[in-house]
Amino acid sequence: MPLYTVTTKQALDAPSKQRIVNGITDTHCAVTLAPAMFVQVIFSFGIELRKGCKAHVLGSIRSGRSDDVKARLKTAFAKHIAEAMSINADLVQTELLDVPANCVIEGGAIMPEPGEEAAWLESYYQRYG
Amino acid sequence: MLTYVMSLKVVIYLEENSLEDTQKNQLEAEFSRLYAEHFGKAISIKTVWMLIPRGQAYVARESSSVPTVAAPVPDGTTNTLRQQFLHDMLAIWVKHANVERHKVVISATDVSLLDTFMKASVNRTSGVGKIRYIARVLLRVLRAKFKTGRFENSVNV
């Protein structure tokens, strides 16, 4: 976690997908300081989106992020996706849902709270290298 | 006497062709057993497999086949029970999917939170598009149930 599902009507080619994945991952890591290994992105194609929407991002993120952090994520995602798809950023919509960290197992252990990743990562690398 | 049974959906996002049919069937059976063990007979579950074509899932910027299992629990479940349940789900996945412990993501949120996520997913569409989307998904899931015995769908429509 986070898990971001990016939905578009038309399937995207590999370079566009990679560009979006890089943009979402880099943004999430820069804004939240979470490690890249947590960031999952899934693409979903063939879905007729709401009027005025050409790309939709549904994100499940760990609870505890401020409104300012969420706003920065949304703005940056719109910019990256719009550039990759050559569309206006207004046509990208992002919804973020808060998920308590203690409800998720990832990397073989319960997820740490935001900001408490160091001990979790140390334990992870001891176990899995 | 009538007994109220709560039905929960376990939703699994999985790369296509990454598990055999027998593995999926074993996982479904073990999940049902685990829910009954932790939450009693007042809970029944349906497992829905959301299949992801190769090249549509990424972790840490790279293509990934790590599955995500959304296994909701009744609202108000204690943290102790939730975390024991999560560890037991992980043990089942590791045993029957034959993967290492760190190669799967499992969530056990309150069922109301998963419902919110599923509603947001459906609400990506609106109007006639939404009706078409729901109809196609239902048709595909029921067709898969008839053919394979499992509820299966694709992340693509």
mmCIF file of C-alpha atoms in Angstrom:
data_model
loop_
_atom_site.group_PDB
_atom_site.id
_atom_site.type_symbol
_atom_site.label_atom_id
_atom_site.label_comp_id
_atom_site.label_asym_id
_atom_site.label_seq_id
_atom_site.Cartn_x
_atom_site.Cartn_y
_atom_site.Cartn_z
ATOM 1 C CA MET A 1 0.000 0.000 0.000
ATOM 2 C CA PRO A 2 -0.655 2.525 -1.387
ATOM 3 C CA LEU A 3 -2.570 0.829 -4.171
ATOM 4 C CA TYR A 4 -3.439 3.131 -7.057
ATOM 5 C CA THR A 5 -5.811 1.934 -9.796
ATOM 6 C CA VAL A 6 -5.536 4.030 -12.952
ATOM 7 C CA THR A 7 -8.560 3.692 -15.245
ATOM 8 C CA THR A 8 -8.888 4.843 -18.847
ATOM 9 C CA LYS A 9 -11.275 4.026 -21.688
ATOM 10 C CA GLN A 10 -8.508 3.280 -24.196
ATOM 11 C CA ALA A 11 -5.686 0.896 -23.344
ATOM 12 C CA LEU A 12 -2.340 2.630 -22.893
ATOM 13 C CA ASP A 13 0.903 1.519 -24.520
ATOM 14 C CA ALA A 14 3.874 0.353 -22.456
ATOM 15 C CA PRO A 15 5.813 3.660 -22.499
ATOM 16 C CA SER A 16 2.728 5.615 -21.380
ATOM 17 C CA LYS A 17 2.029 3.144 -18.589
ATOM 18 C CA GLN A 18 5.637 3.305 -17.410
ATOM 19 C CA ARG A 19 5.597 7.094 -17.494
ATOM 20 C CA ILE A 20 2.448 7.169 -15.361
ATOM 21 C CA VAL A 21 3.815 4.550 -12.956
ATOM 22 C CA ASN A 22 7.027 6.534 -12.534
ATOM 23 C CA GLY A 23 5.090 9.758 -12.008
ATOM 24 C CA ILE A 24 2.763 8.251 -9.400
ATOM 25 C CA THR A 25 5.545 6.401 -7.581
ATOM 26 C CA ASP A 26 7.952 9.341 -7.543
ATOM 27 C CA THR A 27 5.210 11.688 -6.396
ATOM 28 C CA HIS A 28 4.007 9.392 -3.634
ATOM 29 C CA CYS A 29 7.542 8.882 -2.341
ATOM 30 C CA ALA A 30 8.447 12.591 -2.525
ATOM 31 C CA VAL A 31 5.259 13.849 -0.903
ATOM 32 C CA THR A 32 4.765 11.185 1.786
ATOM 33 C CA LEU A 33 8.408 10.027 2.234
ATOM 34 C CA ALA A 34 7.224 6.410 1.973
ATOM 35 C CA PRO A 35 9.544 3.902 0.253
ATOM 36 C CA ALA A 36 8.908 3.014 -3.401
ATOM 37 C CA MET A 37 8.558 -0.676 -2.524
ATOM 38 C CA PHE A 38 5.167 0.117 -0.977
ATOM 39 C CA VAL A 39 3.733 1.765 -4.097
ATOM 40 C CA GLN A 40 1.488 -0.420 -6.263
ATOM 41 C CA VAL A 41 -0.126 0.758 -9.495
ATOM 42 C CA ILE A 42 -2.718 -1.230 -11.456
ATOM 43 C CA PHE A 43 -4.196 -0.244 -14.820
ATOM 44 C CA SER A 44 -7.826 -0.890 -15.707
ATOM 45 C CA PHE A 45 -8.897 -0.353 -19.322
ATOM 46 C CA GLY A 46 -12.102 -0.266 -21.348
ATOM 47 C CA ILE A 47 -14.274 1.548 -18.820
ATOM 48 C CA GLU A 48 -16.462 4.486 -19.855
ATOM 49 C CA LEU A 49 -15.601 7.117 -17.295
ATOM 50 C CA ARG A 50 -17.816 9.898 -15.976
ATOM 51 C CA LYS A 51 -18.433 12.877 -18.220
ATOM 52 C CA GLY A 52 -15.428 15.213 -18.200
ATOM 53 C CA CYS A 53 -13.044 12.488 -17.069
ATOM 54 C CA LYS A 54 -10.474 10.837 -19.346
ATOM 55 C CA ALA A 55 -8.389 9.193 -16.623
ATOM 56 C CA HIS A 56 -9.376 8.177 -13.105
ATOM 57 C CA VAL A 57 -7.151 7.295 -10.167
ATOM 58 C CA LEU A 58 -8.607 5.424 -7.199
ATOM 59 C CA GLY A 59 -6.060 5.240 -4.429
ATOM 60 C CA SER A 60 -6.036 3.379 -1.130
ATOM 61 C CA ILE A 61 -3.479 5.073 1.080
ATOM 62 C CA ARG A 62 -2.517 4.637 4.698
ATOM 63 C CA SER A 63 -4.602 6.716 7.106
ATOM 64 C CA GLY A 64 -2.968 9.746 8.649
ATOM 65 C CA ARG A 65 -2.099 11.797 5.586
ATOM 66 C CA SER A 66 -3.085 15.457 5.875
ATOM 67 C CA ASP A 67 -5.452 17.211 3.473
ATOM 68 C CA ASP A 68 -2.471 19.191 2.166
ATOM 69 C CA VAL A 69 -0.564 15.974 1.356
ATOM 70 C CA LYS A 70 -3.623 14.545 -0.397
ATOM 71 C CA ALA A 71 -4.107 17.720 -2.429
ATOM 72 C CA ARG A 72 -0.449 17.657 -3.510
ATOM 73 C CA LEU A 73 -0.751 14.011 -4.553
ATOM 74 C CA LYS A 74 -3.864 14.740 -6.629
ATOM 75 C CA THR A 75 -2.333 17.751 -8.357
ATOM 76 C CA ALA A 76 0.877 15.935 -9.246
ATOM 77 C CA PHE A 77 -0.922 12.775 -10.437
ATOM 78 C CA ALA A 78 -3.099 14.883 -12.741
ATOM 79 C CA LYS A 79 -0.019 16.585 -14.188
ATOM 80 C CA HIS A 80 1.892 13.336 -14.819
ATOM 81 C CA ILE A 81 -1.063 11.463 -16.287
ATOM 82 C CA ALA A 82 -2.119 14.402 -18.445
ATOM 83 C CA GLU A 83 1.405 14.635 -19.864
ATOM 84 C CA ALA A 84 1.594 10.899 -20.541
ATOM 85 C CA MET A 85 -1.801 10.885 -22.267
ATOM 86 C CA SER A 86 -1.501 14.306 -23.931
ATOM 87 C CA ILE A 87 -4.712 15.550 -22.331
ATOM 88 C CA ASN A 88 -5.674 18.477 -20.115
ATOM 89 C CA ALA A 89 -4.989 17.918 -16.386
ATOM 90 C CA ASP A 90 -8.619 18.895 -15.656
ATOM 91 C CA LEU A 91 -9.666 15.614 -17.273
ATOM 92 C CA VAL A 92 -7.868 13.534 -14.627
ATOM 93 C CA GLN A 93 -9.818 12.770 -11.447
ATOM 94 C CA THR A 94 -8.296 11.255 -8.301
ATOM 95 C CA GLU A 95 -10.096 9.814 -5.286
ATOM 96 C CA LEU A 96 -8.150 8.782 -2.192
ATOM 97 C CA LEU A 97 -9.432 6.456 0.523
ATOM 98 C CA ASP A 98 -7.784 6.147 3.927
ATOM 99 C CA VAL A 99 -6.952 2.625 5.100
ATOM 100 C CA PRO A 100 -5.621 2.057 8.622
ATOM 101 C CA ALA A 101 -2.086 0.654 8.427
ATOM 102 C CA ASN A 102 -2.830 -2.007 11.015
ATOM 103 C CA CYS A 103 -5.394 -3.568 8.648
ATOM 104 C CA VAL A 104 -2.771 -4.562 6.085
ATOM 105 C CA ILE A 105 -0.032 -7.169 5.857
ATOM 106 C CA GLU A 106 2.648 -6.420 3.304
ATOM 107 C CA GLY A 107 6.208 -7.647 3.007
ATOM 108 C CA GLY A 108 5.269 -10.406 5.459
ATOM 109 C CA ALA A 109 4.411 -8.012 8.310
ATOM 110 C CA ILE A 110 1.712 -5.589 9.474
ATOM 111 C CA MET A 111 2.237 -2.234 7.744
ATOM 112 C CA PRO A 112 3.848 0.523 9.819
ATOM 113 C CA GLU A 113 2.078 3.800 10.548
ATOM 114 C CA PRO A 114 3.128 6.676 8.246
ATOM 115 C CA GLY A 115 6.493 8.010 9.418
ATOM 116 C CA GLU A 116 7.370 4.807 11.270
ATOM 117 C CA GLU A 117 8.799 2.926 8.293
ATOM 118 C CA ALA A 118 12.466 2.736 9.429
ATOM 119 C CA ALA A 119 12.108 -0.150 11.907
ATOM 120 C CA TRP A 120 9.760 -1.989 9.549
ATOM 121 C CA LEU A 121 12.243 -1.704 6.664
ATOM 122 C CA GLU A 122 15.172 -2.803 8.823
ATOM 123 C CA SER A 123 13.263 -5.918 9.840
ATOM 124 C CA TYR A 124 12.201 -6.527 6.238
ATOM 125 C CA TYR A 125 15.757 -6.379 4.876
ATOM 126 C CA GLN A 126 17.014 -8.663 7.672
ATOM 127 C CA ARG A 127 14.449 -11.280 6.682
ATOM 128 C CA TYR A 128 14.375 -10.964 2.906
ATOM 129 C CA GLY A 129 17.578 -9.136 1.935
ATOM 130 C CA MET B 1 -35.621 -19.901 14.240
ATOM 131 C CA LEU B 2 -34.124 -17.555 11.634
ATOM 132 C CA THR B 3 -30.435 -16.687 11.941
ATOM 133 C CA TYR B 4 -28.994 -13.605 10.236
ATOM 134 C CA VAL B 5 -25.972 -14.467 8.122
ATOM 135 C CA MET B 6 -23.668 -11.646 6.994
ATOM 136 C CA SER B 7 -22.244 -12.197 3.525
ATOM 137 C CA LEU B 8 -18.780 -10.770 2.827
ATOM 138 C CA LYS B 9 -16.897 -10.547 -0.460
ATOM 139 C CA VAL B 10 -13.216 -11.416 -0.490
ATOM 140 C CA VAL B 11 -11.745 -9.690 -3.544
ATOM 141 C CA ILE B 12 -8.425 -10.922 -4.939
ATOM 142 C CA TYR B 13 -6.443 -8.930 -7.508
ATOM 143 C CA LEU B 14 -4.250 -11.470 -9.241
ATOM 144 C CA GLU B 15 -2.179 -11.610 -12.409
ATOM 145 C CA GLU B 16 -3.808 -13.850 -15.014
ATOM 146 C CA ASN B 17 -2.550 -17.430 -15.166
ATOM 147 C CA SER B 18 -0.434 -17.080 -12.043
ATOM 148 C CA LEU B 19 -2.359 -19.752 -10.111
ATOM 149 C CA GLU B 20 -3.762 -23.133 -11.126
ATOM 150 C CA ASP B 21 -7.489 -23.825 -10.784
ATOM 151 C CA THR B 22 -6.796 -26.310 -8.006
ATOM 152 C CA GLN B 23 -4.868 -23.679 -6.055
ATOM 153 C CA LYS B 24 -7.718 -21.187 -6.387
ATOM 154 C CA ASN B 25 -10.229 -23.787 -5.226
ATOM 155 C CA GLN B 26 -8.060 -24.716 -2.236
ATOM 156 C CA LEU B 27 -7.664 -21.057 -1.303
ATOM 157 C CA GLU B 28 -11.413 -20.448 -1.491
ATOM 158 C CA ALA B 29 -12.106 -23.482 0.704
ATOM 159 C CA GLU B 30 -9.469 -22.476 3.240
ATOM 160 C CA PHE B 31 -10.731 -18.891 3.374
ATOM 161 C CA SER B 32 -14.238 -20.138 4.155
ATOM 162 C CA ARG B 33 -12.861 -22.368 6.901
ATOM 163 C CA LEU B 34 -10.805 -19.497 8.355
ATOM 164 C CA TYR B 35 -13.734 -17.063 8.423
ATOM 165 C CA ALA B 36 -15.871 -19.652 10.204
ATOM 166 C CA GLU B 37 -13.067 -20.304 12.687
ATOM 167 C CA HIS B 38 -12.595 -16.605 13.515
ATOM 168 C CA PHE B 39 -16.088 -15.175 13.101
ATOM 169 C CA GLY B 40 -18.459 -18.137 13.470
ATOM 170 C CA LYS B 41 -21.264 -19.351 11.241
ATOM 171 C CA ALA B 42 -22.973 -15.950 11.115
ATOM 172 C CA ILE B 43 -20.522 -15.022 8.345
ATOM 173 C CA SER B 44 -20.492 -16.430 4.844
ATOM 174 C CA ILE B 45 -18.054 -15.391 2.155
ATOM 175 C CA LYS B 46 -17.915 -15.182 -1.611
ATOM 176 C CA THR B 47 -14.489 -14.988 -3.205
ATOM 177 C CA VAL B 48 -14.181 -12.835 -6.325
ATOM 178 C CA TRP B 49 -11.063 -13.117 -8.482
ATOM 179 C CA MET B 50 -10.166 -9.896 -10.312
ATOM 180 C CA LEU B 51 -7.704 -10.956 -12.981
ATOM 181 C CA ILE B 52 -5.006 -8.551 -14.154
ATOM 182 C CA PRO B 53 -3.475 -9.052 -17.609
ATOM 183 C CA ARG B 54 0.309 -9.305 -17.570
ATOM 184 C CA GLY B 55 1.955 -5.880 -17.780
ATOM 185 C CA GLN B 56 -0.849 -3.975 -16.026
ATOM 186 C CA ALA B 57 0.443 -4.170 -12.444
ATOM 187 C CA TYR B 58 3.522 -2.494 -10.997
ATOM 188 C CA VAL B 59 5.311 -2.275 -7.668
ATOM 189 C CA ALA B 60 8.212 0.095 -7.039
ATOM 190 C CA ARG B 61 8.058 1.253 -10.681
ATOM 191 C CA GLU B 62 8.522 -2.290 -12.040
ATOM 192 C CA SER B 63 6.142 -4.827 -13.523
ATOM 193 C CA SER B 64 4.823 -7.039 -10.733
ATOM 194 C CA SER B 65 2.823 -10.193 -10.163
ATOM 195 C CA VAL B 66 2.294 -9.594 -6.435
ATOM 196 C CA PRO B 67 -1.405 -10.230 -5.681
ATOM 197 C CA THR B 68 -3.579 -8.138 -3.373
ATOM 198 C CA VAL B 69 -6.218 -9.855 -1.246
ATOM 199 C CA ALA B 70 -8.984 -7.688 0.231
ATOM 200 C CA ALA B 71 -10.497 -9.801 3.008
ATOM 201 C CA PRO B 72 -12.994 -7.660 4.936
ATOM 202 C CA VAL B 73 -13.962 -8.311 8.529
ATOM 203 C CA PRO B 74 -17.120 -7.254 10.400
ATOM 204 C CA ASP B 75 -17.117 -3.609 11.490
ATOM 205 C CA GLY B 76 -15.793 -3.219 14.997
ATOM 206 C CA THR B 77 -13.547 -6.295 14.915
ATOM 207 C CA THR B 78 -10.875 -5.919 17.591
ATOM 208 C CA ASN B 79 -7.308 -5.264 16.547
ATOM 209 C CA THR B 80 -6.144 -8.488 18.190
ATOM 210 C CA LEU B 81 -8.618 -10.616 16.238
ATOM 211 C CA ARG B 82 -7.994 -8.688 13.001
ATOM 212 C CA GLN B 83 -4.237 -9.196 13.179
ATOM 213 C CA GLN B 84 -4.511 -12.888 14.070
ATOM 214 C CA PHE B 85 -6.862 -13.254 11.109
ATOM 215 C CA LEU B 86 -4.389 -11.442 8.825
ATOM 216 C CA HIS B 87 -1.519 -13.701 9.859
ATOM 217 C CA ASP B 88 -3.685 -16.789 9.326
ATOM 218 C CA MET B 89 -4.740 -15.529 5.873
ATOM 219 C CA LEU B 90 -1.085 -15.015 5.025
ATOM 220 C CA ALA B 91 -0.218 -18.555 6.148
ATOM 221 C CA ILE B 92 -2.986 -19.956 3.942
ATOM 222 C CA TRP B 93 -1.840 -17.936 0.929
ATOM 223 C CA VAL B 94 1.809 -18.948 1.378
ATOM 224 C CA LYS B 95 0.864 -22.623 1.671
ATOM 225 C CA HIS B 96 -1.585 -22.909 -1.223
ATOM 226 C CA ALA B 97 -0.227 -20.295 -3.643
ATOM 227 C CA ASN B 98 3.257 -21.604 -2.921
ATOM 228 C CA VAL B 99 4.912 -18.189 -2.620
ATOM 229 C CA GLU B 100 7.132 -16.472 -0.062
ATOM 230 C CA ARG B 101 5.534 -14.477 2.772
ATOM 231 C CA HIS B 102 6.577 -11.114 1.383
ATOM 232 C CA LYS B 103 5.091 -11.743 -2.077
ATOM 233 C CA VAL B 104 1.476 -10.908 -1.263
ATOM 234 C CA VAL B 105 -0.491 -7.961 0.146
ATOM 235 C CA ILE B 106 -3.499 -8.769 2.352
ATOM 236 C CA SER B 107 -5.922 -6.285 3.873
ATOM 237 C CA ALA B 108 -8.561 -6.965 6.511
ATOM 238 C CA THR B 109 -10.401 -3.671 6.738
ATOM 239 C CA ASP B 110 -13.854 -3.211 8.209
ATOM 240 C CA VAL B 111 -16.410 -4.353 5.633
ATOM 241 C CA SER B 112 -17.879 -0.834 5.448
ATOM 242 C CA LEU B 113 -14.530 0.493 4.199
ATOM 243 C CA LEU B 114 -14.277 -2.147 1.482
ATOM 244 C CA ASP B 115 -17.868 -1.306 0.488
ATOM 245 C CA THR B 116 -16.828 2.348 0.145
ATOM 246 C CA PHE B 117 -13.937 1.289 -2.096
ATOM 247 C CA MET B 118 -16.172 -0.899 -4.269
ATOM 248 C CA LYS B 119 -18.746 1.906 -4.600
ATOM 249 C CA ALA B 120 -16.013 4.349 -5.624
ATOM 250 C CA SER B 121 -14.864 1.814 -8.190
ATOM 251 C CA VAL B 122 -18.349 1.520 -9.706
ATOM 252 C CA ASN B 123 -18.794 5.308 -9.583
ATOM 253 C CA ARG B 124 -15.881 5.803 -11.963
ATOM 254 C CA THR B 125 -18.700 5.524 -14.494
ATOM 255 C CA SER B 126 -22.062 7.254 -14.662
ATOM 256 C CA GLY B 127 -25.335 7.249 -16.578
ATOM 257 C CA VAL B 128 -25.716 4.724 -19.373
ATOM 258 C CA GLY B 129 -22.018 3.849 -19.139
ATOM 259 C CA LYS B 130 -22.544 2.755 -15.550
ATOM 260 C CA ILE B 131 -25.476 0.513 -16.483
ATOM 261 C CA ARG B 132 -23.435 -1.058 -19.292
ATOM 262 C CA TYR B 133 -20.468 -1.518 -16.934
ATOM 263 C CA ILE B 134 -22.516 -3.235 -14.227
ATOM 264 C CA ALA B 135 -24.286 -5.437 -16.778
ATOM 265 C CA ARG B 136 -21.023 -6.533 -18.392
ATOM 266 C CA VAL B 137 -19.379 -7.268 -15.056
ATOM 267 C CA LEU B 138 -22.351 -9.286 -13.809
ATOM 268 C CA LEU B 139 -22.554 -11.252 -17.047
ATOM 269 C CA ARG B 140 -18.856 -12.015 -17.026
ATOM 270 C CA VAL B 141 -18.795 -13.028 -13.367
ATOM 271 C CA LEU B 142 -21.804 -15.318 -13.740
ATOM 272 C CA ARG B 143 -20.411 -16.839 -16.932
ATOM 273 C CA ALA B 144 -17.151 -17.594 -15.108
ATOM 274 C CA LYS B 145 -19.059 -19.100 -12.191
ATOM 275 C CA PHE B 146 -20.891 -21.390 -14.604
ATOM 276 C CA LYS B 147 -17.686 -22.403 -16.418
ATOM 277 C CA THR B 148 -15.164 -22.620 -13.563
ATOM 278 C CA GLY B 149 -17.227 -22.695 -10.390
ATOM 279 C CA ARG B 150 -15.578 -19.435 -9.291
ATOM 280 C CA PHE B 151 -16.574 -15.778 -9.491
ATOM 281 C CA GLU B 152 -13.972 -14.309 -11.847
ATOM 282 C CA ASN B 153 -13.694 -11.004 -13.660
ATOM 283 C CA SER B 154 -11.009 -8.928 -15.345
ATOM 284 C CA VAL B 155 -9.873 -5.454 -14.327
ATOM 285 C CA ASN B 156 -10.500 -4.602 -17.970
ATOM 286 C CA VAL B 157 -13.985 -4.337 -19.444
#
